[in-house]
Structures are given as structure tokens and as C-alpha cells.
CSV table of C-alpha atoms in Angstrom, one decimal:
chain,number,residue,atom,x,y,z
A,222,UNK,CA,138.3,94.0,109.0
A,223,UNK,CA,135.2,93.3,111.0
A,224,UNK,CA,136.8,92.2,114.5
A,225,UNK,CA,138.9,89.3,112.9
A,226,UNK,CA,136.8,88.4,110.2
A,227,UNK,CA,137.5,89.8,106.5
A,228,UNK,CA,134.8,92.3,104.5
A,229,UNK,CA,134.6,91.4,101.0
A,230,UNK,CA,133.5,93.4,97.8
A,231,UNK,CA,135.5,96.8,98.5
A,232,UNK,CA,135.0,99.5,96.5
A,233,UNK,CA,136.0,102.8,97.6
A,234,UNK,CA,134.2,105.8,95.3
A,235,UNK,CA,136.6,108.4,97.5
A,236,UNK,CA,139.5,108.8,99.9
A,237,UNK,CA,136.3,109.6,102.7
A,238,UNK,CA,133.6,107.0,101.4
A,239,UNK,CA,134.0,102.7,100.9
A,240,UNK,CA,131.4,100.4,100.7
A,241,UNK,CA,132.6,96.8,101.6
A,242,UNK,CA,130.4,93.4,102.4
A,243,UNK,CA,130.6,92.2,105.8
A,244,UNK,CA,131.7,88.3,106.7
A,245,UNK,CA,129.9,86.3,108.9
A,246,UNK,CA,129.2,86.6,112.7
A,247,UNK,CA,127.8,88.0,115.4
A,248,UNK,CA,127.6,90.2,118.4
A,249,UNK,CA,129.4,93.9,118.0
A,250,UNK,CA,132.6,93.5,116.6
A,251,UNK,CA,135.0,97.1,115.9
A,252,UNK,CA,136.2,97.4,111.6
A,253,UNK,CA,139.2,98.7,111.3
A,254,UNK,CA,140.6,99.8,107.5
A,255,UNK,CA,144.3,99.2,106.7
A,256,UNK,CA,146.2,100.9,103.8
A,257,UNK,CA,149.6,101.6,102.8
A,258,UNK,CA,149.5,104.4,105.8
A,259,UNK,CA,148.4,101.7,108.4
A,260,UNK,CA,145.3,100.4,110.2
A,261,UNK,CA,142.6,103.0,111.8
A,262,UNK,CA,142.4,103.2,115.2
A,263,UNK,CA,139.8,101.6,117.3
A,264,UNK,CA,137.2,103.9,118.4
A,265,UNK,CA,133.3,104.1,119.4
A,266,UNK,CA,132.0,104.7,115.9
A,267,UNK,CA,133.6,102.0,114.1
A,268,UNK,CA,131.6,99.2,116.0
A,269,UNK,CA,129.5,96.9,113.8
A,270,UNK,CA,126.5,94.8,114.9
A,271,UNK,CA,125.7,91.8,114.0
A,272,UNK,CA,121.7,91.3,113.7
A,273,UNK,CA,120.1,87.4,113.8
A,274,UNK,CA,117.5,86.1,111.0
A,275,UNK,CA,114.6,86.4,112.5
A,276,UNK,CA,111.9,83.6,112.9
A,277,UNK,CA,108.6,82.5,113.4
A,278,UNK,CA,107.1,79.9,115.5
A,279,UNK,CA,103.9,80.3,115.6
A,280,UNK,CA,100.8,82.9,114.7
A,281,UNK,CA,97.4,83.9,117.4
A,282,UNK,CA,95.1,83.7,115.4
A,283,UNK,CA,96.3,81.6,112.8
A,284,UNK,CA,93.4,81.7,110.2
A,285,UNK,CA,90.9,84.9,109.5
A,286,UNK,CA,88.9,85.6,106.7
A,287,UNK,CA,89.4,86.4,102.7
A,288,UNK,CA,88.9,89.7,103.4
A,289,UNK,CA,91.3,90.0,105.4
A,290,UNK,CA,91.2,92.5,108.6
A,291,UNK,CA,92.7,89.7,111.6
A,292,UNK,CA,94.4,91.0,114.0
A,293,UNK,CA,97.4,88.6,114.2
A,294,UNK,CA,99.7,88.2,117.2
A,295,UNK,CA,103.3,86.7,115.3
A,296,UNK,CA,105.8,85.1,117.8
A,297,UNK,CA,109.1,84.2,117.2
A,298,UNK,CA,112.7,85.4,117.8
A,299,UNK,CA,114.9,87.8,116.9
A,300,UNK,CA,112.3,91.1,116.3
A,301,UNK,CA,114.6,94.1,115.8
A,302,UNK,CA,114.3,97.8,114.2
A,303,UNK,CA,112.4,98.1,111.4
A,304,UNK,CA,109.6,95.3,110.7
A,305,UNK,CA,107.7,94.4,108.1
A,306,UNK,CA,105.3,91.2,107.9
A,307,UNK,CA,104.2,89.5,104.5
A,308,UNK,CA,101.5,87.5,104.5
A,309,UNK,CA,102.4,85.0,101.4
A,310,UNK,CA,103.4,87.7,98.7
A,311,UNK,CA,101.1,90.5,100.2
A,312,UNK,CA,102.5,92.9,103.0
A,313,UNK,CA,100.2,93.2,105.8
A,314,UNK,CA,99.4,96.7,107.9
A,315,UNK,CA,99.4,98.2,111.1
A,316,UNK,CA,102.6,96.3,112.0
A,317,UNK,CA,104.0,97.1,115.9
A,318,UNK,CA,107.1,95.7,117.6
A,319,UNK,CA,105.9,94.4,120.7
A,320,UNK,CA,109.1,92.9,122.1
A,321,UNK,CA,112.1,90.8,120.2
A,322,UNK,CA,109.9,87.9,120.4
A,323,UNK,CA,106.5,89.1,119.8
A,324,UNK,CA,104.4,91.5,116.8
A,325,UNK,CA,101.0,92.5,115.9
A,326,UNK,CA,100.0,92.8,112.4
A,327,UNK,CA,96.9,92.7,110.3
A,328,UNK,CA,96.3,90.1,107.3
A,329,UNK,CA,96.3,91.3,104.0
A,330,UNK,CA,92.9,89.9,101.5
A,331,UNK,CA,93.8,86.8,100.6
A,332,UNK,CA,93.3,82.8,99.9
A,333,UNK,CA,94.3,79.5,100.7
A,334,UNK,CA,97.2,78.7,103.2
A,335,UNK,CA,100.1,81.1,103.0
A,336,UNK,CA,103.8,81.6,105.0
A,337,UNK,CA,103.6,84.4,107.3
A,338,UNK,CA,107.5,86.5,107.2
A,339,UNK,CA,109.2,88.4,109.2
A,340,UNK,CA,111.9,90.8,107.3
A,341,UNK,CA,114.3,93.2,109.6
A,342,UNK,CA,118.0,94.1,109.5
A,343,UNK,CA,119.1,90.5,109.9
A,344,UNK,CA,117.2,89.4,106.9
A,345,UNK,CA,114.0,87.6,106.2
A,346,UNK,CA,112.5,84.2,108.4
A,347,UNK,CA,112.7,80.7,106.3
A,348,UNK,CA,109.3,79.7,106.2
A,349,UNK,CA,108.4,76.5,108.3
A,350,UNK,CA,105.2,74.5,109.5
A,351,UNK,CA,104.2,76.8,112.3
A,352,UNK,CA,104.4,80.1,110.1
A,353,UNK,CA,101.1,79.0,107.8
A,354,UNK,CA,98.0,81.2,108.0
A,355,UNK,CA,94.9,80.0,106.4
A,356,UNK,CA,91.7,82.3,104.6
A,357,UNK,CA,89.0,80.8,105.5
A,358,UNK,CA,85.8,81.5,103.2
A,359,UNK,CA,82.9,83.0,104.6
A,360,UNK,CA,80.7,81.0,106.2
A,361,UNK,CA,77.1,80.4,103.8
A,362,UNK,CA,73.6,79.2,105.6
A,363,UNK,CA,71.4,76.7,103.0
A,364,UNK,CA,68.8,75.6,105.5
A,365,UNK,CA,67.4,76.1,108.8
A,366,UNK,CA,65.3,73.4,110.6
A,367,UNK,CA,63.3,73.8,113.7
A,368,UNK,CA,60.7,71.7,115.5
A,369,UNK,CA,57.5,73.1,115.9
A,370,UNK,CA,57.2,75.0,119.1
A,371,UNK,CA,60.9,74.4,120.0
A,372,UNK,CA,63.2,76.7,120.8
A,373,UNK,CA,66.4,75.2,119.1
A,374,UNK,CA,67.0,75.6,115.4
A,375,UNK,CA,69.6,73.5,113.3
A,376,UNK,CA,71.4,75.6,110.9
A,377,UNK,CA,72.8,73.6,107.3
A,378,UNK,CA,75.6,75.3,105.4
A,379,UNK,CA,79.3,75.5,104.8
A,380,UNK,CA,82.8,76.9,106.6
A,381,UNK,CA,81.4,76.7,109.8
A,382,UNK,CA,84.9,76.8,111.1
A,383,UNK,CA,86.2,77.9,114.4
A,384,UNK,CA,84.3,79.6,117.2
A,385,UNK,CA,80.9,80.6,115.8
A,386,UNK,CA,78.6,83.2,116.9
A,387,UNK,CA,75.0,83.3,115.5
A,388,UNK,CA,72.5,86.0,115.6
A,389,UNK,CA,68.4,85.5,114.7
A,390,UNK,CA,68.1,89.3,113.6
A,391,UNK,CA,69.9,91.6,115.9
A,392,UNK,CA,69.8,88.7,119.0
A,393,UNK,CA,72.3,87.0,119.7
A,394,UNK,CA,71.8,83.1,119.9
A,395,UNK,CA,73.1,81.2,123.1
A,396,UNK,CA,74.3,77.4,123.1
A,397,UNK,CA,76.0,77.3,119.8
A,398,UNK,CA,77.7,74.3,119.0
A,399,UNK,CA,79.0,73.0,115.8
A,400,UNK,CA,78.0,69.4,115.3
């Protein structure tokens, strides 16, 4: 029994070792195994936790490039033990527990919009609206147009997305603005 609650699937392989599938709930509950002998006594090791699904509610930054490489802050609920993040079917690195509520990872390559997972003990997060991540493509220049004499220059091209920065050489460009 798992505090009041009934384990399923029992199979015992010796008179030391069974392997049993835990019912619903939550918190720490004691199991106690009953036979023809009687029921084990209640003790420190016996206690069982109960671990929540975790989720996901929503991703800093939530886009990055194809490549992949962004550093990703993931918040949510429920963060415990062992971690790992998935971005879409691809696992992504250098994945750190912050707190219960809060991981870093880094995106995988990748394309499109994808569901960003969380996977621990208490299982894996049901996707949702605020767990998307997009790949944006690289950004691509086809024209630059400048006035004679003047100091600003319009830049043509595609995926200009998000905050830009634009260098002329190895100097960096001031009053960028996406129009």
C-alpha cells in the first residue's frame, strides 16, 4: 500500500525484491507490504514521494536562430532532480536547475516553431501556447541606399526580426531602427 492508496502490477522476482506500480497522489506517503505473515512495519525508509508534472509557462528568449546556440531562460513549475529540456524532438545542452520554477538551457539547430519540454521524475510538461520557441532565419541584406553626403543609410533585406544591431565593417552603427 502507498499510504491508503493501492500499488498495482506486483511482481515479486524474490522473497527480498518486488517491483509494484504506484496509484495516484501526492506528498510523502509510508508503503507498507502485507502477506500471509502480516503487514511491515512503518519505518523511515519505506516513505514514498510523490513528484508533480512539471510545466511551462513561458520561455526568455523565446526565438533564436537555426543554428541554434540561445541561451534560453524556461519558467514554469514543478523543476525537480534530474532535468532534461527538448526543444521539439531535439534535446537541448548545457541544462541547469535554477530553482523549482526556473532553468537555463541552450536550443538545439533547428526550424520553424517548436514545444519547448520539461521531463523530470514527475513526468513530462503537456505542451501549451506559452511553451513555443521559434528559429528564426538569418537575417539577408539585398540593398543599401544612402543620400549623397548623408550620414544615414537604409538597409533592404529579410528577417529583420527582433532587436537588430548593424555594423559598417568592424563599427558599430548607432540609431537602428526597423521601419
Amino acid at each position: 500500500h502507498f499510504g491508503s492508496g493501492q500499488g498495482s502490477a506486483l511482481a515479486c522476482r524474490s522473497t527480498t525484491r518486488c517491483t509494484v506500480t504506484s496509484p495516484a497522489g501526492n506528498g510523502t506517503v509510508d508503503v507498507t507490504v502485507s502477506d500471509l505473515g502480516g503487514v511491515s512495519t512503518v519505518s523511515t525508509p519505506d516513505r514514498f514521494t510523490y513528484v508533480s508534472v512539471p510545466t511551462v509557462s513561458k520561455l526568455a528568449p523565446a526565438s533564436g536562430p537555426r543554428k541554434g546556440g540561445t541561451k534560453v531562460t524556461v519558467f514554469g513549475s514543478n523543476f525537480a532532480g534530474t532535468v532534461s529540456v527538448r526543444f521539439g524532438a531535439k534535446p537541448a545542452t548545457g541544462v541547469r536547475g535554477l530553482s523549482s520554477s526556473e532553468l537555463a538551457a541552450v536550443s538545439p539547430s533547428g526550424s520553424g516553431i517548436v514545444h519547448v519540454t520539461v521531463t523530470d521524475a514527475g513526468g513530462t510538461s503537456k505542451t501549451t501556447l506559452t511553451d513555443r520557441f521559434t528559429y528564426a532565419p538569418a537575417p539577408a541584406i539585398s540593398r543599401i541606399t544612402r543620400a549623397l553626403g548623408a550620414t544615414r543609410a537604409t538597409i533592404w533585406g529579410r528577417h529583420f526580426l527582433g532587436p537588430l544591431e548593424v555594423y559598417f565593417g568592424a563599427r558599430k552603427a548607432s540609431g537602428v531602427r526597423v521601419i
